[in-house]
Every structure is written in C-alpha cells, then in structure tokens.
Amino acid sequence: MSRHPTPGRRARGFTLLEVLVVVLIIGVIINFAVLSVGDRVQADTLDNESRRLARLMSLAQEEAELLGVLIGFRHTEQAIQWVMLVGDGRWQPYAEPGPLRGRAVPEPVMLQLRVEGRVMPPAQDEVKPDASLEPQGLFLSSGEATPMVLDLSVPGLDMVYRIEVDALGRVTRQRVDDDRA
C-alpha cells in the first residue's frame, strides 16, 4: 500500500509567506516588550537614585546638627560629593568610608541643582589633592540649610524627581512633570 496523496487530498503545510508573517508579528511583539522593559529599568533607576539622594540629604542634615559641623553638598558631571570644613578653612571630602562618601551618579541619570532659583553648573572635579572642594549647598550645625532644589531626570523619560531642601533643613522628594526652565 503506497501512501501517496490522492488527487482530492493533498499534503498541506505552511507557505513561506505565512511563516514570514508569523515571524514578523513575533518580532514586533518582542520589540515592544524590550522597549517597555528598557523604559521601566530607567524609571526604576531614577526613582531609586532620587530616594537615595533624599535620604542622604536628610542624613547629612541630622549629622551636621548632631556633630556640630558644617557639611557641604556638591555635584560634578558624574558624581555627588559630601564635604566638610576642616581646621585650615578648606573643604575636604567627608567620611570616605561612611554613607556620606562621594559616589557616582548612575548612567543615564542627570542632575540639575538650583540654589535660590539659580541653576548651579556642576562643580569641577578636584584638580589637586590639596584643593578646597567648595560646596554648592550647606547643612549647618544649627539645623538650617541652604535652600536648594535638585531635579533628577533621564533623557527620553517624561518624569522628573525633585528633592527640595528648605532653609529649616527639611528635605522633601516628589515626582513632578518635566517643567524645568
């Protein structure tokens, strides 16, 4: 008995065109999934970094008041730094091994600092080991602070996290629309 298709019944398979359409549809679905996950990862990075910075600012305020020292905040193109005033009048890195050590800002998060309504350009990285690292904002031993606003954003995302420090040293964090001027 031979198993050849009869003229009324022929073997049926997928055409090349049908296979290509299915592959195209799967590719489009995967592309949307990858783009969605990529934005979510950046949004999570932005959220986590803004929470961490707000907590560090609160910690700096509490530590300045508790220890009776001046703690300064500064940001460069790639990092945030905490500094303190030392006996010879220079600003030096604060507590290198502790939570208020200098740290890199994760890519692609961008910072914009405003002090008294003026946009502060990023500070220069130290050029000499004995150079004074001038702060852009201060946390005072009296509990007061330099009023400042720090916006964190990621290019291409329509979200901005704003950390505000008022003159009484209170730190607040909120998500705002991208309305920076």
XYZ file of N, CA, C and O in Angstrom:
724
model
N 0.819 -1.171 0.000
C 0.000 0.000 0.000
C 0.872 1.246 0.000
O 1.688 1.427 0.880
N 0.707 2.033 -0.992
C 1.527 3.234 -1.034
C 0.791 4.390 -0.389
O -0.426 4.481 -0.432
N 1.556 5.284 0.175
C 0.972 6.425 0.893
C 1.159 7.693 0.083
O 1.703 8.665 0.555
N 0.724 7.730 -1.058
C 0.782 8.931 -1.882
C -0.540 9.650 -1.759
O -1.593 9.038 -1.665
N -0.469 10.999 -1.726
C -1.732 11.725 -1.633
C -2.591 11.473 -2.863
O -2.120 11.382 -3.977
N -3.845 11.358 -2.584
C -4.805 11.189 -3.677
C -5.086 12.540 -4.287
O -4.876 13.575 -3.649
N -5.544 12.581 -5.508
C -5.777 13.869 -6.161
C -6.720 14.773 -5.369
O -6.578 15.981 -5.375
N -7.666 14.285 -4.621
C -8.597 15.117 -3.850
C -7.990 15.568 -2.527
O -8.415 16.547 -1.933
N -7.022 14.826 -2.047
C -6.383 15.147 -0.750
C -4.906 15.408 -0.974
O -4.156 14.505 -1.279
N -4.461 16.632 -0.817
C -3.035 16.855 -0.968
C -2.425 17.236 0.383
O -3.125 17.736 1.265
N -1.146 16.979 0.542
C -0.452 17.308 1.788
C -0.459 18.827 1.960
O -0.173 19.566 1.037
N -0.796 19.282 3.128
C -0.947 20.713 3.383
C 0.130 21.146 4.379
O 0.300 20.532 5.423
N 0.842 22.220 4.117
C 1.854 22.784 5.006
C 1.732 24.299 4.984
O 0.791 24.848 4.405
N 2.663 24.965 5.633
C 2.653 26.421 5.642
C 3.453 26.938 4.457
O 4.520 26.409 4.146
N 2.955 27.991 3.880
C 3.716 28.608 2.794
C 4.798 29.496 3.396
O 4.742 29.872 4.569
N 5.755 29.832 2.606
C 6.831 30.693 3.059
C 6.280 32.059 3.495
O 6.724 32.627 4.494
N 5.305 32.546 2.798
C 4.705 33.832 3.147
C 4.044 33.783 4.522
O 4.187 34.709 5.327
N 3.337 32.706 4.814
C 2.693 32.576 6.125
C 3.728 32.520 7.248
O 3.565 33.158 8.293
N 4.814 31.812 7.040
C 5.877 31.726 8.042
C 6.511 33.100 8.258
O 6.754 33.521 9.395
N 6.761 33.839 7.190
C 7.356 35.165 7.318
C 6.443 36.134 8.061
O 6.911 36.950 8.866
N 5.147 36.063 7.819
C 4.199 36.936 8.527
C 4.212 36.626 10.019
O 4.234 37.532 10.860
N 4.226 35.352 10.385
C 4.257 34.974 11.804
C 5.552 35.450 12.459
O 5.540 35.999 13.559
N 6.689 35.283 11.776
C 7.972 35.744 12.318
C 7.961 37.264 12.487
O 8.440 37.787 13.496
N 7.404 37.988 11.536
C 7.309 39.442 11.628
C 6.462 39.854 12.825
O 6.848 40.747 13.589
N 5.332 39.220 13.022
C 4.450 39.556 14.159
C 5.164 39.283 15.478
O 5.131 40.110 16.396
N 5.840 38.156 15.593
C 6.573 37.841 16.826
C 7.682 38.863 17.057
O 7.897 39.317 18.183
N 8.376 39.268 16.012
C 9.434 40.273 16.133
C 8.899 41.605 16.639
O 9.518 42.249 17.483
N 7.752 42.031 16.126
C 7.149 43.295 16.572
C 6.757 43.205 18.043
O 7.010 44.135 18.828
N 6.178 42.092 18.455
C 5.778 41.921 19.856
C 7.003 41.946 20.767
O 7.001 42.603 21.809
N 8.063 41.261 20.386
C 9.288 41.249 21.197
C 9.897 42.644 21.269
O 10.362 43.075 22.327
N 9.879 43.374 20.161
C 10.421 44.730 20.140
C 9.682 45.628 21.125
O 10.301 46.374 21.884
N 8.359 45.575 21.149
C 7.585 46.376 22.097
C 7.888 45.961 23.531
O 7.990 46.802 24.422
N 8.035 44.676 23.771
C 8.336 44.203 25.123
C 9.695 44.710 25.587
O 9.851 45.161 26.723
N 10.693 44.661 24.720
C 12.035 45.123 25.082
C 12.031 46.625 25.349
O 12.625 47.095 26.324
N 11.368 47.399 24.516
C 11.300 48.845 24.729
C 10.590 49.168 26.030
O 10.993 50.068 26.766
N 9.536 48.460 26.338
C 8.798 48.682 27.568
C 9.654 48.370 28.786
O 9.674 49.119 29.755
N 10.378 47.265 28.754
C 11.236 46.888 29.868
C 12.381 47.888 30.008
O 12.742 48.278 31.114
N 12.956 48.362 28.912
C 14.050 49.326 28.957
C 13.637 50.616 29.639
O 14.360 51.137 30.478
N 12.471 51.156 29.305
C 11.971 52.362 29.956
C 11.712 52.103 31.438
O 11.946 52.961 32.277
N 11.214 50.934 31.760
C 10.904 50.600 33.153
C 12.184 50.538 33.978
O 12.226 50.994 35.108
N 13.235 49.982 33.408
C 14.513 49.898 34.120
C 15.050 51.307 34.388
O 15.500 51.607 35.495
N 14.986 52.184 33.391
C 15.456 53.556 33.586
C 14.594 54.295 34.608
O 15.115 55.049 35.427
N 13.282 54.084 34.561
C 12.386 54.730 35.528
C 12.696 54.246 36.943
O 12.709 55.043 37.894
N 12.957 52.953 37.101
C 13.302 52.413 38.416
C 14.637 52.963 38.906
O 14.791 53.288 40.085
N 15.607 53.080 38.014
C 16.906 53.650 38.379
C 16.735 55.084 38.857
O 17.305 55.485 39.873
N 15.936 55.859 38.138
C 15.682 57.254 38.505
C 14.987 57.346 39.860
O 15.376 58.138 40.726
N 13.976 56.522 40.072
C 13.247 56.509 41.345
C 14.179 56.133 42.496
O 14.209 56.808 43.529
N 14.959 55.075 42.324
C 15.869 54.624 43.383
C 16.928 55.672 43.699
O 17.239 55.919 44.870
N 17.489 56.297 42.672
C 18.525 57.303 42.905
C 17.950 58.527 43.615
O 18.596 59.096 44.485
N 16.729 58.929 43.264
C 16.131 60.090 43.929
C 15.827 59.780 45.391
O 16.021 60.623 46.262
N 15.357 58.565 45.676
C 15.122 58.172 47.077
C 16.434 58.175 47.868
O 16.495 58.665 48.996
N 17.465 57.611 47.263
C 18.756 57.534 47.948
C 19.300 58.925 48.235
O 19.760 59.216 49.345
N 19.241 59.827 47.252
C 19.754 61.185 47.459
C 18.959 61.947 48.510
O 19.529 62.675 49.318
N 17.633 61.781 48.520
C 16.814 62.449 49.536
C 17.181 61.945 50.934
O 17.300 62.733 51.883
N 17.378 60.642 51.066
C 17.768 60.081 52.368
C 19.157 60.561 52.789
O 19.398 60.840 53.962
N 20.078 60.638 51.825
C 21.420 61.120 52.149
C 21.394 62.583 52.587
O 22.137 62.981 53.494
N 20.546 63.387 51.952
C 20.444 64.792 52.364
C 19.871 64.901 53.772
O 20.325 65.717 54.577
N 18.881 64.075 54.085
C 18.334 64.058 55.447
C 19.401 63.620 56.448
O 19.522 64.193 57.538
N 20.166 62.608 56.082
C 21.242 62.131 56.950
C 22.291 63.216 57.156
O 22.769 63.422 58.282
N 22.668 63.915 56.095
C 23.657 64.991 56.212
C 23.156 66.072 57.156
O 23.914 66.587 57.993
N 21.869 66.412 57.050
C 21.298 67.425 57.934
C 21.352 66.969 59.392
O 21.754 67.720 60.280
N 20.958 65.731 59.635
C 20.964 65.205 61.006
C 22.384 65.112 61.559
O 22.642 65.446 62.713
N 23.320 64.671 60.731
C 24.702 64.521 61.180
C 25.341 65.887 61.453
O 26.094 66.034 62.414
N 25.053 66.876 60.621
C 25.599 68.215 60.850
C 25.110 68.756 62.193
O 25.891 69.325 62.967
N 23.841 68.554 62.482
C 23.260 69.045 63.740
C 23.789 68.245 64.934
O 24.153 68.812 65.961
N 23.857 66.943 64.792
C 24.285 66.079 65.892
C 25.758 66.285 66.245
O 26.120 66.371 67.419
N 26.627 66.383 65.235
C 28.060 66.507 65.478
C 28.538 67.960 65.570
O 29.698 68.207 65.896
N 27.673 68.908 65.238
C 28.047 70.321 65.308
C 29.065 70.718 64.251
O 29.987 71.483 64.535
N 28.913 70.189 63.034
C 29.843 70.506 61.953
C 29.078 71.063 60.756
O 27.860 70.931 60.672
N 29.810 71.669 59.835
C 29.232 72.114 58.565
C 29.465 71.007 57.546
O 30.604 70.567 57.358
N 28.400 70.578 56.884
C 28.517 69.581 55.827
C 28.043 70.216 54.535
O 26.958 70.800 54.485
N 28.865 70.114 53.515
C 28.534 70.707 52.225
C 28.152 69.641 51.208
O 28.612 68.500 51.268
N 27.297 70.048 50.261
C 26.880 69.178 49.160
C 27.378 69.797 47.866
O 27.285 71.007 47.665
N 27.910 68.965 46.987
C 28.309 69.437 45.662
C 28.119 68.303 44.675
O 28.164 67.136 45.039
N 27.847 68.680 43.433
C 27.749 67.660 42.390
C 28.617 68.065 41.210
O 28.737 69.235 40.873
N 29.230 67.039 40.634
C 30.039 67.231 39.435
C 29.259 66.611 38.276
O 28.111 66.195 38.451
N 29.880 66.534 37.126
C 29.216 65.935 35.967
C 28.805 64.495 36.228
O 27.777 64.038 35.760
N 29.616 63.758 36.970
C 29.419 62.323 37.125
C 29.157 61.857 38.549
O 28.935 60.675 38.758
N 29.216 62.738 39.553
C 29.156 62.271 40.938
C 28.552 63.305 41.868
O 28.423 64.481 41.522
N 28.195 62.821 43.055
C 27.842 63.719 44.153
C 28.924 63.581 45.202
O 29.542 62.524 45.342
N 29.168 64.660 45.920
C 30.210 64.651 46.934
C 29.696 65.354 48.183
O 28.942 66.328 48.092
N 30.114 64.857 49.313
C 29.826 65.477 50.602
C 31.158 65.965 51.148
O 32.146 65.232 51.142
N 31.210 67.204 51.595
C 32.451 67.792 52.083
C 32.214 68.421 53.449
O 31.074 68.698 53.837
N 33.315 68.620 54.174
C 33.221 69.313 55.466
C 34.361 70.309 55.575
O 35.409 70.152 54.943
N 34.128 71.323 56.376
C 35.129 72.365 56.585
C 36.138 71.866 57.617
O 35.758 71.466 58.714
N 37.408 71.883 57.236
C 38.454 71.440 58.158
C 39.127 72.652 58.782
O 38.882 73.790 58.371
N 39.983 72.400 59.764
C 40.595 73.460 60.565
C 41.305 74.551 59.792
O 41.343 75.695 60.218
N 41.878 74.238 58.642
C 42.618 75.265 57.907
C 41.734 76.028 56.915
O 42.236 76.759 56.075
N 40.413 75.874 57.015
C 39.487 76.630 56.171
C 39.226 76.016 54.807
O 38.572 76.635 53.969
N 39.713 74.808 54.565
C 39.462 74.146 53.282
C 38.315 73.154 53.435
O 38.070 72.615 54.509
N 37.628 72.919 52.337
C 36.571 71.914 52.293
C 37.183 70.612 51.774
O 37.748 70.578 50.695
N 37.046 69.560 52.556
C 37.620 68.263 52.217
C 36.522 67.195 52.200
O 35.473 67.371 52.821
N 36.743 66.074 51.505
C 35.730 65.005 51.480
C 35.342 64.581 52.890
O 36.174 64.515 53.788
N 34.062 64.311 53.057
C 33.518 63.934 54.357
C 33.390 62.424 54.461
O 32.809 61.786 53.589
N 33.878 61.852 55.521
C 33.653 60.456 55.898
C 33.742 59.488 54.732
O 32.757 58.866 54.365
N 34.915 59.359 54.159
C 35.097 58.487 52.988
C 34.486 57.091 53.131
O 33.864 56.613 52.217
N 34.659 56.374 54.265
C 34.079 55.026 54.298
C 32.592 54.986 54.647
O 31.963 53.949 54.530
N 31.995 56.076 55.067
C 30.603 56.063 55.527
C 29.591 56.319 54.431
O 29.929 56.422 53.252
N 28.317 56.456 54.820
C 27.269 56.680 53.822
C 27.391 58.016 53.096
O 26.890 58.163 51.990
N 28.051 58.989 53.702
C 28.206 60.298 53.060
C 29.521 60.397 52.283
O 30.126 61.449 52.181
N 29.928 59.293 51.691
C 31.124 59.305 50.847
C 30.713 59.759 49.446
O 29.545 59.694 49.074
N 31.678 60.204 48.680
C 31.399 60.559 47.294
C 30.975 59.325 46.518
O 31.448 58.223 46.776
N 30.061 59.508 45.594
C 29.601 58.365 44.795
C 29.178 58.823 43.422
O 28.725 59.945 43.232
N 29.329 57.921 42.487
C 28.962 58.216 41.099
C 27.451 58.226 40.948
O 26.741 57.487 41.630
N 26.975 59.064 40.061
C 25.559 59.083 39.704
C 25.388 58.056 38.581
O 26.104 58.112 37.578
N 24.461 57.099 38.740
C 24.340 56.055 37.714
C 23.886 56.623 36.375
O 23.055 57.523 36.312
N 24.459 56.084 35.312
C 24.040 56.469 33.956
C 22.624 55.978 33.745
O 22.295 54.907 34.219
N 21.757 56.633 33.093
C 21.869 57.921 32.421
C 21.243 59.064 33.222
O 20.770 60.031 32.660
N 21.202 58.931 34.564
C 20.577 59.945 35.420
C 21.349 61.253 35.321
O 22.575 61.275 35.371
N 20.592 62.348 35.179
C 21.177 63.689 35.107
C 20.673 64.506 36.284
O 19.518 64.371 36.692
N 21.542 65.370 36.824
C 21.193 66.231 37.950
C 21.173 67.687 37.512
O 21.999 68.099 36.699
N 20.222 68.433 38.082
C 20.227 69.886 37.900
C 19.960 70.497 39.266
O 18.912 70.239 39.874
N 20.900 71.273 39.759
C 20.800 71.896 41.069
C 20.473 73.373 40.910
O 21.095 74.071 40.108
N 19.475 73.826 41.686
C 19.144 75.250 41.741
C 19.264 75.708 43.192
O 18.713 75.082 44.091
N 19.994 76.791 43.367
C 20.139 77.405 44.681
C 19.612 78.821 44.552
O 20.070 79.580 43.695
N 18.623 79.148 45.373
C 17.967 80.456 45.331
C 17.483 80.778 43.921
O 17.636 81.895 43.428
N 16.940 79.781 43.239
C 16.361 79.970 41.916
C 17.357 79.973 40.764
O 16.965 79.991 39.615
N 18.648 79.971 41.064
C 19.669 79.990 40.013
C 20.187 78.579 39.765
O 20.515 77.852 40.706
N 20.296 78.229 38.498
C 20.854 76.929 38.139
C 22.355 76.958 38.414
O 23.057 77.866 37.978
N 22.805 75.982 39.172
C 24.222 75.880 39.513
C 24.898 74.898 38.556
O 24.460 73.755 38.448
N 25.926 75.335 37.859
C 26.636 74.390 36.982
C 27.337 73.331 37.836
O 27.650 73.582 39.002
N 27.584 72.174 37.262
C 28.306 71.146 38.031
C 29.663 71.669 38.483
O 30.328 72.425 37.775
N 30.050 71.269 39.688
C 31.351 71.668 40.227
C 32.458 70.960 39.455
O 32.235 69.913 38.852
N 33.632 71.537 39.504
C 34.794 70.920 38.856
C 35.306 69.789 39.742
O 35.307 69.904 40.961
N 35.729 68.713 39.098
C 36.392 67.656 39.856
C 37.684 68.235 40.408
O 38.290 69.106 39.799
N 38.085 67.733 41.574
C 39.307 68.298 42.161
C 40.496 68.087 41.227
O 40.665 67.044 40.637
N 41.270 69.139 41.083
C 42.428 69.074 40.208
C 43.686 68.753 41.000
O 44.550 68.053 40.532
N 43.776 69.230 42.204
C 44.947 68.998 43.053
C 44.476 68.302 44.333
O 43.385 68.582 44.828
N 45.295 67.456 44.888
C 44.904 66.749 46.106
C 44.624 67.675 47.289
O 43.807 67.375 48.136
N 45.290 68.825 47.343
C 45.088 69.732 48.481
C 44.120 70.875 48.157
O 43.994 71.821 48.916
N 43.404 70.787 47.032
C 42.471 71.849 46.648
C 41.236 71.809 47.543
O 40.810 70.759 48.011
N 40.653 72.962 47.778
C 39.423 73.062 48.555
C 38.242 72.731 47.648
O 38.143 73.234 46.531
N 37.370 71.860 48.118
C 36.206 71.433 47.335
C 34.996 72.265 47.767
O 34.232 71.863 48.631
N 34.851 73.428 47.167
C 33.800 74.357 47.579
C 32.410 73.744 47.393
O 32.082 73.260 46.308
N 31.572 73.777 48.428
C 30.220 73.199 48.322
C 29.267 74.126 47.572
O 29.493 75.335 47.498
N 28.208 73.532 47.038
C 27.160 74.305 46.377
C 25.972 74.513 47.305
O 25.152 75.388 47.080
N 25.875 73.711 48.326
C 24.830 73.844 49.340
C 25.378 73.402 50.680
O 26.305 72.600 50.744
N 24.811 73.964 51.773
C 25.328 73.674 53.113
C 24.238 73.132 54.032
O 23.075 73.536 53.948
N 24.666 72.247 54.924
C 23.847 71.789 56.039
C 24.574 72.257 57.293
O 25.713 71.875 57.538
N 23.902 73.113 58.069
C 24.543 73.770 59.206
C 24.275 73.030 60.512
O 23.267 72.332 60.660
N 25.159 73.257 61.491
C 25.017 72.608 62.794
C 23.794 73.112 63.547
O 23.332 72.463 64.472
N 23.240 74.250 63.153
C 22.048 74.808 63.804
C 20.760 74.127 63.329
O 19.689 74.409 63.839
N 20.871 73.248 62.322
C 19.677 72.602 61.769
C 19.192 73.280 60.499
O 18.281 72.791 59.841
N 19.786 74.413 60.172
C 19.400 75.120 58.957
C 20.178 74.582 57.766
O 21.139 73.841 57.937
N 19.753 74.974 56.580
C 20.427 74.527 55.364
C 20.269 75.579 54.282
O 19.411 76.453 54.361
N 21.103 75.465 53.278
C 20.953 76.301 52.085
C 19.706 75.810 51.355
O 19.612 74.626 51.036
N 18.742 76.705 51.101
C 17.578 76.256 50.318
C 18.030 75.869 48.907
O 18.697 76.639 48.232
N 17.694 74.646 48.515
C 18.103 74.171 47.191
C 17.072 73.209 46.642
O 16.303 72.610 47.376
N 17.074 73.100 45.315
C 16.198 72.184 44.596
C 17.082 71.360 43.672
O 17.854 71.919 42.893
N 16.951 70.056 43.771
C 17.739 69.153 42.940
C 16.777 68.324 42.104
O 15.948 67.590 42.647
N 16.840 68.495 40.778
C 15.995 67.728 39.863
C 16.808 66.589 39.277
O 17.925 66.798 38.798
N 16.223 65.397 39.302
C 16.850 64.217 38.704
C 15.998 63.788 37.527
O 14.775 63.684 37.648
N 16.638 63.534 36.391
C 15.899 63.141 35.196
C 16.739 62.174 34.369
O 17.921 61.993 34.620
N 16.067 61.560 33.404
C 16.729 60.685 32.438
C 16.286 61.166 31.059
O 15.088 61.310 30.816
N 17.223 61.427 30.150
C 16.831 61.857 28.807
C 15.892 60.837 28.168
O 16.118 59.633 28.242
N 14.813 61.342 27.586
C 13.850 60.474 26.919
C 12.700 60.025 27.804
O 11.708 59.512 27.306
N 12.806 60.206 29.124
C 11.700 59.871 30.024
C 10.984 61.154 30.414
O 11.620 62.170 30.676
N 9.674 61.094 30.481
C 8.894 62.280 30.844
C 8.641 62.330 32.340
O 7.532 62.646 32.771
N 9.634 61.992 33.132
C 9.472 62.071 34.576
C 10.684 62.744 35.186
O 11.801 62.599 34.707
N 10.414 63.525 36.227
C 11.456 64.229 36.957
C 11.162 64.039 38.436
O 10.010 64.164 38.868
N 12.193 63.721 39.200
C 12.051 63.692 40.655
C 12.743 64.921 41.194
O 13.855 65.259 40.785
N 12.058 65.601 42.097
C 12.567 66.849 42.666
C 12.794 66.650 44.161
O 11.893 66.229 44.874
N 14.003 66.977 44.584
C 14.336 66.967 46.009
C 14.516 68.418 46.415
O 15.315 69.136 45.818
N 13.752 68.837 47.415
C 13.833 70.219 47.890
C 14.313 70.226 49.327
O 13.860 69.430 50.147
N 15.235 71.139 49.601
C 15.710 71.372 50.962
C 15.358 72.814 51.274
O 15.729 73.725 50.537
N 14.604 73.024 52.366
C 14.246 74.398 52.717
C 15.241 74.962 53.731
O 16.163 74.263 54.168
N 15.069 76.215 54.095
C 16.009 76.901 54.975
C 16.064 76.274 56.368
O 17.061 76.422 57.080
N 15.002 75.565 56.750
C 14.991 74.901 58.058
C 15.554 73.485 57.993
O 15.485 72.740 58.967
N 16.095 73.102 56.851
C 16.728 71.810 56.722
C 15.781 70.659 56.419
O 16.191 69.503 56.423
N 14.511 70.955 56.134
C 13.560 69.875 55.808
C 13.784 69.431 54.368
O 13.896 70.262 53.472
N 13.813 68.126 54.178
C 14.051 67.544 52.864
C 12.766 66.871 52.395
O 12.197 66.057 53.111
N 12.310 67.238 51.183
C 11.134 66.596 50.595
C 11.495 66.090 49.207
O 12.362 66.651 48.536
N 10.820 65.032 48.806
C 11.036 64.431 47.482
C 9.682 64.211 46.845
O 8.762 63.726 47.488
N 9.567 64.583 45.584
C 8.317 64.365 44.864
C 8.579 64.189 43.379
O 9.588 64.642 42.866
N 7.641 63.502 42.747
C 7.703 63.375 41.295
C 6.929 64.536 40.695
O 5.816 64.839 41.125
N 7.525 65.192 39.702
C 6.876 66.343 39.065
C 6.907 66.153 37.556
O 7.687 65.365 37.031
N 6.074 66.917 36.868
C 6.132 66.917 35.408
C 7.432 67.581 34.981
O 8.016 68.357 35.714
N 7.859 67.288 33.785
C 9.100 67.874 33.281
C 8.856 69.322 32.896
O 8.648 69.658 31.742
N 8.865 70.210 33.914
C 8.579 71.640 33.698
C 9.806 72.505 33.957
O 9.685 73.700 34.148
N 10.993 71.901 33.971
C 12.194 72.679 34.280
C 12.409 73.738 33.216
O 12.281 73.495 32.047
N 12.771 74.913 33.677
C 13.010 76.017 32.734
C 14.476 76.226 32.512
O 15.303 75.957 33.303
